[in-house]
């Protein structure tokens, strides 16, 4: 006799709905498990990429900077550094040595301020404008022009000038980023405080000058793209640093060659960002997997109910409950495994859509696969044990109360609500006082919006069940489409409330994830722009700022000049009302109000900012002022207390600390245009550099993952509704066919089904969107990593999200209605009655 277990796998495929449900459940389990691993690794690598982008590429390994090193010791520092680096596996060493700025003795020639220096590969990273032979002195163009120095002999103590190179301008190339203080000529510095560098062909030539030298040693490495690469680099750098310290100490060079690891703190911040995301994602993943396993148990229980006749026969023949559980595994295990494999593939393929970067550490996919394997093993155990216990209870054991009655009376929403309360307390306590650099990211505090969504989803499902139980009393036969829709929903209350539960969770988490993600991005852009005043801010010479000269025509439409006074109670920003809107960053939410007030400036008018007193104002260096309005904050005024006036009201430009050019263009464009117009400038900043964005990105990436989970739940909710329609197709088709035979109009039938599914979808959308957006509106300001900067994080415009959600809901309702109505129209009543 052939045992039924041998054909179980093929038998399981005979029930299409069970196969689909098991496959989708396996996909959900695998996607949640795999995406959690992939997303957290991606987040850490994204944080690393951000930190690398803010660091000097030349300083990712060890940095050695000596101050006033005696000239005879410089060669020994260089020799020791090269030897140790080669031993520790660092093939390239860049040694630099520079004198301080001084007037060299050039005989009867006019002597400019100069600094003499040497750096490995320097000549290959300078732009030659005249000459180019590598065996002589390379002089910058500005001192060569000022002192009328050309190619040829310069001084008996120096090699001849063999090249004139173009002055190094901002933004400084990566090769020079560690040498900015020595190679960049600060035109705004005091006389003799800064100069260009004249490069000599060898280190010995600099040593022969006989002056103390500032030394620089760097060990260029490939930029790490993953935390694994960065940790490896950090370990190698630590060994190199220890070896260098030991070598320098042995040669008595410790005081002249301090060894640092500048990238260690940046790596630590990236690792902390990843740890914060893990702390938030791990509990959420565990809860999601538990919910998925509950779904697997429900599938197994439904399988026992559907296969009860066969199971009873096998039990009567002597099969044990565990053997019957194994049969359930054989029938359901295949679809679960296929779904799990599909979930792993989807999680890996969709990584760029739900994770910040696609770069992963080696072996990450393997770890994700192992986690998925663990989830599959757990699902297999749940299927087997559930089926075994269910059959044991059905055939061998008397019905017993499975849990104390008291526990049944405690809804699951209650402990979740308690967790939400504690999360809110943590969230409110996370707000720092003004002046704190960053807010520590509290993973439990970040969970507040999601916990609230879970509570409301449970309440919505329970409320829906109560309403459907009460609906039996409803009698509105004057509206047959409504009456029939209500009766069908009441008959399928379990499926309807299940769809409502999953649907509200899906829409709510989608709303939370999308809103917080966009809110953090908007706040980062707004705070950075408001802190700096523009996309690009460049400090220009006071000579140009004090003059009435206009900007070059190349800057028309995207630049403005402002003067900034930073004197405590007399903080001022002096603007040009005519060009302010061209270059300044303006908060979109206050654009009309701000530009309206700025346009009225001049002739003594001023704008009070923050808590500054209104009325008549006396500010040194300005004509008597009177306020014409008030704003809570203003670009370029981080303290948010002071006044804004027109530059034309400035009576003493000496009272203005500094002048800036604000522009909406990128830094390269602005600096190039200033250089072309021969406007002296120093110290540019961009909005991307103005603020440490990693805390914002951490929150954004975390809720981006929440958004992906919500999207998956939305697909599951839609699929559950369509599967429920398919599972009840025979019953619905019979009742609908009989109703049409009794005179129900086709239009009424269509409307009835649309009302049925529309009620479910409408409840899901109303509850999900409302709780999601309301929760974000309440907690957005508390999720602000920099609340001392304005504007605060606020709920973004969610009209697009609501429109998309409604459109998706209507599409699902239309498909479900089409399936149901088609089943009625194609039904054969006789066969349905006999079947």
Tab-separated table of N, CA, C and O in Angstrom, residues 706-801:
chain	number	residue	atom	x	y	z
A	706	UNK	N	10.995	51.505	7.639
A	706	UNK	CA	9.593	51.362	8.058
A	706	UNK	C	8.671	51.504	6.856
A	706	UNK	O	7.685	50.774	6.704
A	707	UNK	N	9.001	52.443	5.993
A	707	UNK	CA	8.181	52.657	4.795
A	707	UNK	C	8.182	51.416	3.911
A	707	UNK	O	7.144	51.033	3.352
A	708	UNK	N	9.334	50.757	3.776
A	708	UNK	CA	9.388	49.550	2.942
A	708	UNK	C	8.571	48.420	3.554
A	708	UNK	O	7.889	47.667	2.847
A	709	UNK	N	8.621	48.287	4.893
A	709	UNK	CA	7.793	47.274	5.551
A	709	UNK	C	6.315	47.589	5.356
A	709	UNK	O	5.501	46.694	5.105
A	710	UNK	N	5.961	48.870	5.459
A	710	UNK	CA	4.570	49.254	5.234
A	710	UNK	C	4.117	48.957	3.822
A	710	UNK	O	2.982	48.516	3.603
A	711	UNK	N	4.997	49.181	2.854
A	711	UNK	CA	4.644	48.875	1.465
A	711	UNK	C	4.396	47.378	1.284
A	711	UNK	O	3.457	46.960	0.596
A	712	UNK	N	5.248	46.564	1.923
A	712	UNK	CA	5.051	45.113	1.831
A	712	UNK	C	3.739	44.712	2.493
A	712	UNK	O	2.979	43.885	1.961
A	713	UNK	N	3.451	45.285	3.661
A	713	UNK	CA	2.185	44.985	4.328
A	713	UNK	C	0.996	45.419	3.479
A	713	UNK	O	-0.051	44.750	3.487
A	714	UNK	N	1.136	46.523	2.750
A	714	UNK	CA	0.051	46.975	1.880
A	714	UNK	C	-0.219	45.954	0.779
A	714	UNK	O	-1.376	45.664	0.448
A	715	UNK	N	0.856	45.412	0.214
A	715	UNK	CA	0.686	44.368	-0.807
A	715	UNK	C	0.008	43.143	-0.196
A	715	UNK	O	-0.899	42.546	-0.793
A	716	UNK	N	0.424	42.766	1.018
A	716	UNK	CA	-0.173	41.617	1.699
A	716	UNK	C	-1.650	41.876	1.976
A	716	UNK	O	-2.500	40.988	1.809
A	717	UNK	N	-1.987	43.103	2.426
A	717	UNK	CA	-3.389	43.423	2.710
A	717	UNK	C	-4.238	43.342	1.451
A	717	UNK	O	-5.347	42.785	1.461
A	718	UNK	N	-3.717	43.914	0.346
A	718	UNK	CA	-4.470	43.852	-0.916
A	718	UNK	C	-4.633	42.408	-1.380
A	718	UNK	O	-5.715	41.982	-1.797
A	719	UNK	N	-3.542	41.634	-1.275
A	719	UNK	CA	-3.612	40.224	-1.676
A	719	UNK	C	-4.575	39.455	-0.782
A	719	UNK	O	-5.318	38.580	-1.255
A	720	UNK	N	-4.601	39.774	0.522
A	720	UNK	CA	-5.511	39.091	1.438
A	720	UNK	C	-6.959	39.357	1.071
A	720	UNK	O	-7.802	38.446	1.104
A	721	UNK	N	-7.258	40.598	0.711
A	721	UNK	CA	-8.621	40.917	0.297
A	721	UNK	C	-9.008	40.147	-0.956
A	721	UNK	O	-10.104	39.558	-1.032
A	722	UNK	N	-8.114	40.123	-1.930
A	722	UNK	CA	-8.419	39.407	-3.176
A	722	UNK	C	-8.515	37.901	-2.928
A	722	UNK	O	-9.367	37.215	-3.516
A	723	UNK	N	-7.662	37.358	-2.051
A	723	UNK	CA	-7.744	35.927	-1.730
A	723	UNK	C	-9.028	35.608	-0.990
A	723	UNK	O	-9.638	34.543	-1.203
A	724	UNK	N	-9.455	36.524	-0.103
A	724	UNK	CA	-10.718	36.307	0.605
A	724	UNK	C	-11.890	36.288	-0.370
A	724	UNK	O	-12.818	35.483	-0.246
A	725	UNK	N	-11.820	37.155	-1.365
A	725	UNK	CA	-12.857	37.161	-2.396
A	725	UNK	C	-12.848	35.835	-3.153
A	725	UNK	O	-13.892	35.233	-3.417
A	726	UNK	N	-11.630	35.387	-3.495
A	726	UNK	CA	-11.527	34.117	-4.213
A	726	UNK	C	-11.989	32.937	-3.383
A	726	UNK	O	-12.638	32.012	-3.882
A	727	UNK	N	-11.686	32.943	-2.069
A	727	UNK	CA	-12.082	31.834	-1.211
A	727	UNK	C	-13.595	31.751	-1.052
A	727	UNK	O	-14.155	30.656	-0.917
A	728	UNK	N	-14.271	32.892	-1.093
A	728	UNK	CA	-15.732	32.916	-0.950
A	728	UNK	C	-16.442	33.013	-2.288
A	728	UNK	O	-17.626	33.334	-2.353
A	729	UNK	N	-15.687	32.743	-3.356
A	729	UNK	CA	-16.255	32.962	-4.687
A	729	UNK	C	-17.483	32.089	-4.936
A	729	UNK	O	-18.490	32.543	-5.476
A	730	UNK	N	-17.414	30.792	-4.527
A	730	UNK	CA	-18.538	29.894	-4.776
A	730	UNK	C	-19.778	30.348	-4.013
A	730	UNK	O	-20.886	30.425	-4.564
A	731	UNK	N	-19.591	30.702	-2.745
A	731	UNK	CA	-20.727	31.145	-1.931
A	731	UNK	C	-21.299	32.449	-2.455
A	731	UNK	O	-22.517	32.614	-2.577
A	732	UNK	N	-20.406	33.399	-2.776
A	732	UNK	CA	-20.868	34.689	-3.290
A	732	UNK	C	-21.546	34.531	-4.640
A	732	UNK	O	-22.567	35.177	-4.924
A	733	UNK	N	-20.975	33.678	-5.473
A	733	UNK	CA	-21.569	33.470	-6.796
A	733	UNK	C	-22.965	32.876	-6.687
A	733	UNK	O	-23.893	33.269	-7.417
A	734	UNK	N	-23.159	31.924	-5.768
A	734	UNK	CA	-24.471	31.307	-5.621
A	734	UNK	C	-25.501	32.308	-5.134
A	734	UNK	O	-26.599	32.422	-5.707
A	735	UNK	N	-25.172	33.057	-4.071
A	735	UNK	CA	-26.128	34.028	-3.542
A	735	UNK	C	-26.410	35.128	-4.553
A	735	UNK	O	-27.559	35.558	-4.724
A	736	UNK	N	-25.364	35.581	-5.253
A	736	UNK	CA	-25.576	36.626	-6.259
A	736	UNK	C	-26.392	36.141	-7.434
A	736	UNK	O	-27.263	36.861	-7.945
A	737	UNK	N	-26.138	34.907	-7.878
A	737	UNK	CA	-26.898	34.366	-9.006
A	737	UNK	C	-28.362	34.198	-8.647
A	737	UNK	O	-29.274	34.516	-9.442
A	738	UNK	N	-28.615	33.692	-7.432
A	738	UNK	CA	-30.006	33.552	-7.005
A	738	UNK	C	-30.677	34.912	-6.886
A	738	UNK	O	-31.866	35.061	-7.234
A	739	UNK	N	-29.952	35.893	-6.383
A	739	UNK	CA	-30.529	37.234	-6.248
A	739	UNK	C	-30.878	37.832	-7.606
A	739	UNK	O	-31.930	38.474	-7.777
A	740	UNK	N	-30.016	37.635	-8.594
A	740	UNK	CA	-30.325	38.158	-9.930
A	740	UNK	C	-31.509	37.429	-10.548
A	740	UNK	O	-32.305	38.030	-11.288
A	741	UNK	N	-31.629	36.097	-10.275
A	741	UNK	CA	-32.795	35.364	-10.761
A	741	UNK	C	-34.082	35.905	-10.143
A	741	UNK	O	-35.155	35.812	-10.739
A	742	UNK	N	-33.960	36.462	-8.931
A	742	UNK	CA	-35.138	36.977	-8.225
A	742	UNK	C	-35.389	38.444	-8.535
A	742	UNK	O	-36.247	39.082	-7.907
A	743	UNK	N	-34.627	39.027	-9.474
A	743	UNK	CA	-34.924	40.374	-9.941
A	743	UNK	C	-33.925	41.442	-9.570
A	743	UNK	O	-34.145	42.631	-9.854
A	744	UNK	N	-32.803	41.067	-8.954
A	744	UNK	CA	-31.793	42.067	-8.619
A	744	UNK	C	-31.138	42.574	-9.899
A	744	UNK	O	-30.646	41.792	-10.713
A	745	UNK	N	-31.128	43.879	-10.077
A	745	UNK	CA	-30.559	44.461	-11.292
A	745	UNK	C	-29.038	44.337	-11.291
A	745	UNK	O	-28.402	44.419	-10.231
A	746	UNK	N	-28.445	44.159	-12.466
A	746	UNK	CA	-26.973	44.059	-12.535
A	746	UNK	C	-26.260	45.270	-11.942
A	746	UNK	O	-25.226	45.136	-11.291
A	747	UNK	N	-26.821	46.468	-12.204
A	747	UNK	CA	-26.184	47.674	-11.666
A	747	UNK	C	-26.177	47.649	-10.142
A	747	UNK	O	-25.198	48.035	-9.497
A	748	UNK	N	-27.294	47.164	-9.549
A	748	UNK	CA	-27.367	47.082	-8.092
A	748	UNK	C	-26.361	46.075	-7.557
A	748	UNK	O	-25.735	46.282	-6.512
A	749	UNK	N	-26.189	44.964	-8.285
A	749	UNK	CA	-25.215	43.953	-7.882
A	749	UNK	C	-23.798	44.531	-7.883
A	749	UNK	O	-23.021	44.330	-6.937
A	750	UNK	N	-23.477	45.258	-8.949
A	750	UNK	CA	-22.137	45.859	-9.044
A	750	UNK	C	-21.919	46.863	-7.912
A	750	UNK	O	-20.890	46.848	-7.227
A	751	UNK	N	-22.892	47.734	-7.700
A	751	UNK	CA	-22.773	48.735	-6.636
A	751	UNK	C	-22.641	48.067	-5.277
A	751	UNK	O	-21.871	48.497	-4.416
A	752	UNK	N	-23.388	46.972	-5.082
A	752	UNK	CA	-23.341	46.275	-3.805
A	752	UNK	C	-21.941	45.754	-3.508
A	752	UNK	O	-21.423	45.913	-2.400
A	753	UNK	N	-21.325	45.120	-4.499
A	753	UNK	CA	-19.969	44.602	-4.280
A	753	UNK	C	-18.959	45.728	-4.105
A	753	UNK	O	-18.040	45.617	-3.283
A	754	UNK	N	-19.116	46.796	-4.858
A	754	UNK	CA	-18.203	47.927	-4.686
A	754	UNK	C	-18.353	48.557	-3.310
A	754	UNK	O	-17.360	48.978	-2.692
A	755	UNK	N	-19.593	48.608	-2.808
A	755	UNK	CA	-19.805	49.125	-1.455
A	755	UNK	C	-19.177	48.205	-0.411
A	755	UNK	O	-18.597	48.664	0.580
A	756	UNK	N	-19.295	46.901	-0.635
A	756	UNK	CA	-18.726	45.943	0.309
A	756	UNK	C	-17.221	46.125	0.435
A	756	UNK	O	-16.676	46.291	1.540
A	757	UNK	N	-16.542	46.095	-0.698
A	757	UNK	CA	-15.086	46.220	-0.653
A	757	UNK	C	-14.654	47.654	-0.382
A	757	UNK	O	-13.618	47.893	0.236
A	758	UNK	N	-15.451	48.605	-0.864
A	758	UNK	CA	-15.137	50.004	-0.602
A	758	UNK	C	-15.224	50.349	0.869
A	758	UNK	O	-14.454	51.180	1.370
A	759	UNK	N	-16.154	49.696	1.605
A	759	UNK	CA	-16.250	49.942	3.042
A	759	UNK	C	-14.988	49.486	3.758
A	759	UNK	O	-14.458	50.179	4.640
A	760	UNK	N	-14.484	48.312	3.368
A	760	UNK	CA	-13.248	47.810	3.982
A	760	UNK	C	-12.080	48.725	3.635
A	760	UNK	O	-11.308	49.149	4.506
A	761	UNK	N	-11.941	49.032	2.337
A	761	UNK	CA	-10.832	49.887	1.913
A	761	UNK	C	-10.937	51.283	2.521
A	761	UNK	O	-9.933	51.874	2.934
A	762	UNK	N	-12.162	51.816	2.576
A	762	UNK	CA	-12.350	53.146	3.151
A	762	UNK	C	-11.978	53.182	4.625
A	762	UNK	O	-11.325	54.134	5.093
A	763	UNK	N	-12.385	52.142	5.369
A	763	UNK	CA	-12.027	52.087	6.785
A	763	UNK	C	-10.516	52.003	6.959
A	763	UNK	O	-9.926	52.654	7.841
A	764	UNK	N	-9.877	51.192	6.117
A	764	UNK	CA	-8.414	51.049	6.194
A	764	UNK	C	-7.737	52.380	5.908
A	764	UNK	O	-6.844	52.815	6.650
A	765	UNK	N	-8.140	53.040	4.824
A	765	UNK	CA	-7.495	54.300	4.450
A	765	UNK	C	-7.757	55.388	5.479
A	765	UNK	O	-6.842	56.133	5.856
A	766	UNK	N	-8.999	55.488	5.939
A	766	UNK	CA	-9.335	56.538	6.902
A	766	UNK	C	-8.550	56.360	8.193
A	766	UNK	O	-7.913	57.303	8.690
A	767	UNK	N	-8.574	55.131	8.732
A	767	UNK	CA	-7.871	54.900	9.997
A	767	UNK	C	-6.361	54.987	9.809
A	767	UNK	O	-5.650	55.621	10.611
A	768	UNK	N	-5.824	54.351	8.744
A	768	UNK	CA	-4.380	54.321	8.541
A	768	UNK	C	-3.788	55.694	8.277
A	768	UNK	O	-2.793	56.090	8.905
A	769	UNK	N	-4.385	56.429	7.333
A	769	UNK	CA	-3.854	57.754	6.998
A	769	UNK	C	-3.993	58.704	8.186
A	769	UNK	O	-3.060	59.462	8.509
A	770	UNK	N	-5.141	58.651	8.861
A	770	UNK	CA	-5.360	59.561	9.982
A	770	UNK	C	-4.368	59.321	11.111
A	770	UNK	O	-3.725	60.252	11.605
A	771	UNK	N	-4.249	58.048	11.522
A	771	UNK	CA	-3.341	57.782	12.644
A	771	UNK	C	-1.890	58.034	12.245
A	771	UNK	O	-1.097	58.562	13.043
A	772	UNK	N	-1.529	57.685	11.007
A	772	UNK	CA	-0.159	57.898	10.576
A	772	UNK	C	0.224	59.365	10.569
A	772	UNK	O	1.234	59.775	11.165
A	773	UNK	N	-0.593	60.190	9.903
A	773	UNK	CA	-0.267	61.609	9.794
A	773	UNK	C	-0.420	62.329	11.133
A	773	UNK	O	0.388	63.215	11.463
A	774	UNK	N	-1.443	61.960	11.913
A	774	UNK	CA	-1.629	62.610	13.213
A	774	UNK	C	-0.469	62.301	14.148
A	774	UNK	O	0.018	63.178	14.873
A	775	UNK	N	-0.012	61.062	14.132
A	775	UNK	CA	1.100	60.687	15.005
A	775	UNK	C	2.372	61.432	14.616
A	775	UNK	O	3.121	61.905	15.483
A	776	UNK	N	2.620	61.541	13.313
A	776	UNK	CA	3.811	62.271	12.863
A	776	UNK	C	3.688	63.750	13.210
A	776	UNK	O	4.673	64.385	13.630
A	777	UNK	N	2.481	64.316	13.057
A	777	UNK	CA	2.291	65.726	13.384
A	777	UNK	C	2.602	65.997	14.853
A	777	UNK	O	3.175	67.037	15.203
A	778	UNK	N	2.243	65.049	15.720
A	778	UNK	CA	2.486	65.225	17.152
A	778	UNK	C	3.956	65.028	17.503
A	778	UNK	O	4.507	65.742	18.348
A	779	UNK	N	4.589	64.061	16.853
A	779	UNK	CA	5.946	63.680	17.260
A	779	UNK	C	7.044	64.266	16.384
A	779	UNK	O	8.223	64.112	16.708
A	780	UNK	N	6.702	64.926	15.277
A	780	UNK	CA	7.734	65.395	14.338
A	780	UNK	C	8.742	66.317	15.006
A	780	UNK	O	9.960	66.167	14.833
A	781	UNK	N	8.240	67.284	15.779
A	781	UNK	CA	9.156	68.222	16.429
A	781	UNK	C	10.076	67.517	17.415
A	781	UNK	O	11.216	67.942	17.648
A	782	UNK	N	9.604	66.405	18.011
A	782	UNK	CA	10.422	65.650	18.954
A	782	UNK	C	11.441	64.770	18.249
A	782	UNK	O	12.382	64.284	18.877
A	783	UNK	N	11.237	64.547	16.962
A	783	UNK	CA	12.184	63.760	16.182
A	783	UNK	C	13.234	64.640	15.520
A	783	UNK	O	13.977	64.181	14.660
A	784	UNK	N	13.293	65.894	15.935
A	784	UNK	CA	14.223	66.860	15.352
A	784	UNK	C	15.603	66.691	15.990
A	784	UNK	O	15.765	66.925	17.195
A	785	UNK	N	16.630	66.288	15.236
A	785	UNK	CA	17.968	66.138	15.828
A	785	UNK	C	18.635	67.457	16.200
A	785	UNK	O	19.619	67.442	16.925
A	786	UNK	N	18.124	68.572	15.705
A	786	UNK	CA	18.725	69.875	16.017
A	786	UNK	C	17.611	70.888	16.299
A	786	UNK	O	17.387	71.818	15.521
A	787	UNK	N	16.890	70.732	17.408
A	787	UNK	CA	15.732	71.603	17.666
A	787	UNK	C	16.105	73.034	18.002
A	787	UNK	O	15.222	73.898	18.046
A	788	UNK	N	17.366	73.319	18.277
A	788	UNK	CA	17.779	74.693	18.565
A	788	UNK	C	17.943	75.512	17.286
A	788	UNK	O	18.127	76.715	17.341
A	789	UNK	N	17.882	74.841	16.123
A	789	UNK	CA	17.958	75.547	14.849
A	789	UNK	C	16.568	75.638	14.235
A	789	UNK	O	15.767	74.710	14.350
A	790	UNK	N	16.302	76.715	13.592
A	790	UNK	CA	15.004	76.908	12.946
A	790	UNK	C	15.166	76.774	11.436
A	790	UNK	O	16.239	77.034	10.902
A	791	UNK	N	14.117	76.316	10.752
A	791	UNK	CA	12.801	75.924	11.265
A	791	UNK	C	12.806	74.518	11.835
A	791	UNK	O	13.686	73.710	11.514
A	792	UNK	N	11.822	74.220	12.684
A	792	UNK	CA	11.720	72.903	13.294
A	792	UNK	C	11.210	71.876	12.283
A	792	UNK	O	10.640	72.226	11.247
A	793	UNK	N	11.409	70.601	12.622
A	793	UNK	CA	10.848	69.531	11.802
A	793	UNK	C	9.328	69.563	11.930
A	793	UNK	O	8.792	69.615	13.038
A	794	UNK	N	8.644	69.584	10.820
A	794	UNK	CA	7.185	69.613	10.818
A	794	UNK	C	6.650	68.573	9.840
A	794	UNK	O	7.392	68.040	9.008
A	795	UNK	N	5.369	68.294	9.965
A	795	UNK	CA	4.716	67.353	9.052
A	795	UNK	C	4.759	67.923	7.639
A	795	UNK	O	4.298	69.040	7.396
A	796	UNK	N	5.316	67.186	6.680
A	796	UNK	CA	5.377	67.709	5.304
A	796	UNK	C	4.011	67.649	4.625
A	796	UNK	O	3.064	67.036	5.144
A	797	UNK	N	3.915	68.267	3.490
A	797	UNK	CA	2.691	68.218	2.700
A	797	UNK	C	2.445	66.772	2.262
A	797	UNK	O	3.250	66.180	1.539
A	798	UNK	N	1.324	66.209	2.710
A	798	UNK	CA	1.049	64.793	2.457
A	798	UNK	C	-0.052	64.588	1.435
A	798	UNK	O	-0.602	63.481	1.334
A	799	UNK	N	-0.386	65.631	0.677
A	799	UNK	CA	-1.471	65.505	-0.291
A	799	UNK	C	-1.168	64.432	-1.332
A	799	UNK	O	-2.041	63.634	-1.693
A	800	UNK	N	0.069	64.404	-1.808
A	800	UNK	CA	0.436	63.405	-2.823
A	800	UNK	C	0.311	61.999	-2.271
A	800	UNK	O	-0.214	61.094	-2.950
A	801	UNK	N	0.764	61.797	-1.040
A	801	UNK	CA	0.656	60.468	-0.433
A	801	UNK	C	-0.795	60.050	-0.316
A	801	UNK	O	-1.155	58.894	-0.619
